[in-house]
Short mmCIF file of C-alpha atoms in Angstrom, two decimals:
data_model
loop_
_atom_site.label_atom_id
_atom_site.label_comp_id
_atom_site.label_asym_id
_atom_site.label_seq_id
_atom_site.Cartn_x
_atom_site.Cartn_y
_atom_site.Cartn_z
CA MET A 1 17.17 -14.60 -0.01
CA GLU A 2 16.45 -14.27 -3.68
CA LYS A 3 14.28 -11.39 -4.86
CA LYS A 4 11.64 -11.95 -7.52
CA THR A 5 9.52 -9.60 -9.57
CA TYR A 6 5.94 -8.96 -8.46
CA TYR A 7 3.23 -6.74 -9.89
CA ILE A 8 1.01 -4.95 -7.39
CA ALA A 9 -2.51 -3.51 -7.58
CA VAL A 10 -3.04 -1.45 -4.42
CA GLY A 11 -6.78 -0.95 -4.83
CA SER A 12 -7.51 -4.67 -4.89
CA GLY A 13 -4.50 -5.74 -2.80
CA GLU A 14 -3.38 -8.13 -5.53
CA MET A 15 0.20 -9.30 -5.94
CA GLN A 16 1.04 -11.24 -9.06
CA GLU A 17 4.19 -12.87 -10.34
CA PRO A 18 5.09 -12.19 -14.00
CA GLU A 19 3.67 -15.48 -15.27
CA GLU A 20 0.33 -14.70 -13.55
CA ALA A 21 0.17 -11.02 -14.49
CA THR A 22 -2.92 -9.96 -16.35
CA GLY A 23 -1.67 -6.44 -17.03
CA ASN A 24 -3.96 -5.03 -14.35
CA PHE A 25 -1.33 -3.69 -11.96
CA GLU A 26 0.04 -0.34 -10.83
CA PHE A 27 3.52 -1.09 -9.51
CA GLU A 28 6.45 -3.42 -10.12
CA ILE A 29 8.62 -4.47 -7.19
CA GLN A 30 11.56 -6.78 -6.47
CA ALA A 31 10.94 -8.66 -3.22
CA THR A 32 11.80 -11.75 -1.21
CA GLU A 33 9.09 -14.15 -0.06
CA GLU A 34 9.30 -12.65 3.44
CA GLU A 35 8.78 -9.13 2.07
CA VAL A 36 5.82 -10.31 0.00
CA ASP A 37 4.33 -12.00 3.09
CA LYS A 38 4.71 -8.76 5.05
CA LEU A 39 3.09 -6.78 2.25
CA GLN A 40 0.22 -9.29 2.11
CA ASP A 41 -0.30 -8.86 5.87
CA MET A 42 -0.42 -5.10 5.34
CA PHE A 43 -3.07 -5.49 2.61
CA GLU A 44 -5.13 -7.71 4.91
CA GLU A 45 -4.92 -5.10 7.67
CA LEU A 46 -5.94 -2.42 5.16
CA ALA A 47 -9.00 -4.48 4.22
CA MET A 48 -10.00 -4.74 7.89
CA ASN A 49 -9.51 -0.99 8.29
CA GLU A 50 -11.72 -0.40 5.26
CA GLU A 51 -14.51 -2.36 6.93
CA ASP A 52 -14.14 -0.20 10.05
CA THR A 53 -14.24 3.03 8.02
CA ALA A 54 -17.36 1.84 6.17
CA VAL A 55 -19.15 1.33 9.48
CA ARG A 56 -17.85 4.67 10.74
CA ALA A 57 -19.15 6.43 7.63
CA THR A 58 -22.70 5.93 8.88
CA ILE A 59 -21.98 8.16 11.90
CA GLN A 60 -22.64 11.61 10.50
CA TYR A 61 -21.35 13.83 13.30
CA ARG A 62 -17.73 12.58 13.26
CA GLU A 63 -15.32 14.47 11.06
CA TYR A 64 -12.81 12.59 8.92
CA ARG A 65 -9.75 14.33 10.34
CA SER A 66 -10.59 13.43 13.94
CA ASP A 67 -11.47 9.82 13.40
CA LYS A 68 -9.28 6.96 14.67
CA GLU A 69 -10.62 4.48 12.11
CA ASN A 70 -9.68 6.75 9.22
CA ASP A 71 -6.32 7.50 10.83
CA ALA A 72 -5.59 3.77 11.02
CA HIS A 73 -6.61 3.27 7.39
CA ASP A 74 -4.53 6.23 6.18
CA GLY A 75 -1.53 5.15 8.24
CA ASN A 76 -1.69 1.61 6.89
CA LEU A 77 -2.00 2.83 3.31
CA THR A 78 1.01 5.11 3.79
CA GLU A 79 3.02 2.15 5.12
CA ILE A 80 2.07 0.11 2.04
CA TYR A 81 3.24 2.89 -0.28
CA ARG A 82 6.42 3.26 1.79
CA MET A 83 7.19 -0.43 1.36
CA LEU A 84 6.34 -0.36 -2.35
CA HIS A 85 8.66 2.63 -2.74
CA GLU A 86 11.45 0.79 -0.94
CA LEU A 87 11.05 -2.39 -3.01
CA GLY A 88 10.03 -0.75 -6.26
CA THR A 89 11.76 -0.43 -9.57
CA PRO A 90 12.97 3.06 -10.52
CA ASP A 91 9.70 3.64 -12.42
CA THR A 92 7.67 2.51 -9.40
CA ARG A 93 9.58 4.82 -7.06
CA LYS A 94 9.17 7.73 -9.45
CA HIS A 95 5.43 7.07 -9.76
CA ILE A 96 4.94 6.92 -5.97
CA GLU A 97 6.97 10.10 -5.51
CA ALA A 98 4.77 11.86 -8.08
CA MET A 99 1.68 10.78 -6.12
CA ASN A 100 2.89 12.74 -3.05
CA VAL A 101 1.67 10.03 -0.67
CA LEU A 102 4.88 9.88 1.37
CA PRO A 103 6.33 12.63 3.55
CA ARG A 104 8.67 14.85 1.54
CA HIS A 105 11.87 13.67 3.24
CA GLU A 106 11.11 10.07 2.22
CA ARG A 107 10.76 10.99 -1.46
CA LEU A 108 14.27 12.38 -1.86
#
């Protein structure tokens, strides 16, 4: 399968091809259609997790570190960054490594 260039904005979950790019992106990746579909599914799951964490935020007695909704959100976000690192350009990989969002052994 042929890989194409995509520009990614994690915060909004946007993926744009070069001809659609508005300059509002954080990362550049090279991916097949299947990889882009998988990444899109991950962004959709992240959005659902964000809804769960928003509801959970109204429960004052639960701490962040012992909260399954936040764990799911954090785990999904880590998986997104892992995939972006795998598919990313050298600059994208370097940027993600500098963010320290992946376990150390995955950044080497």
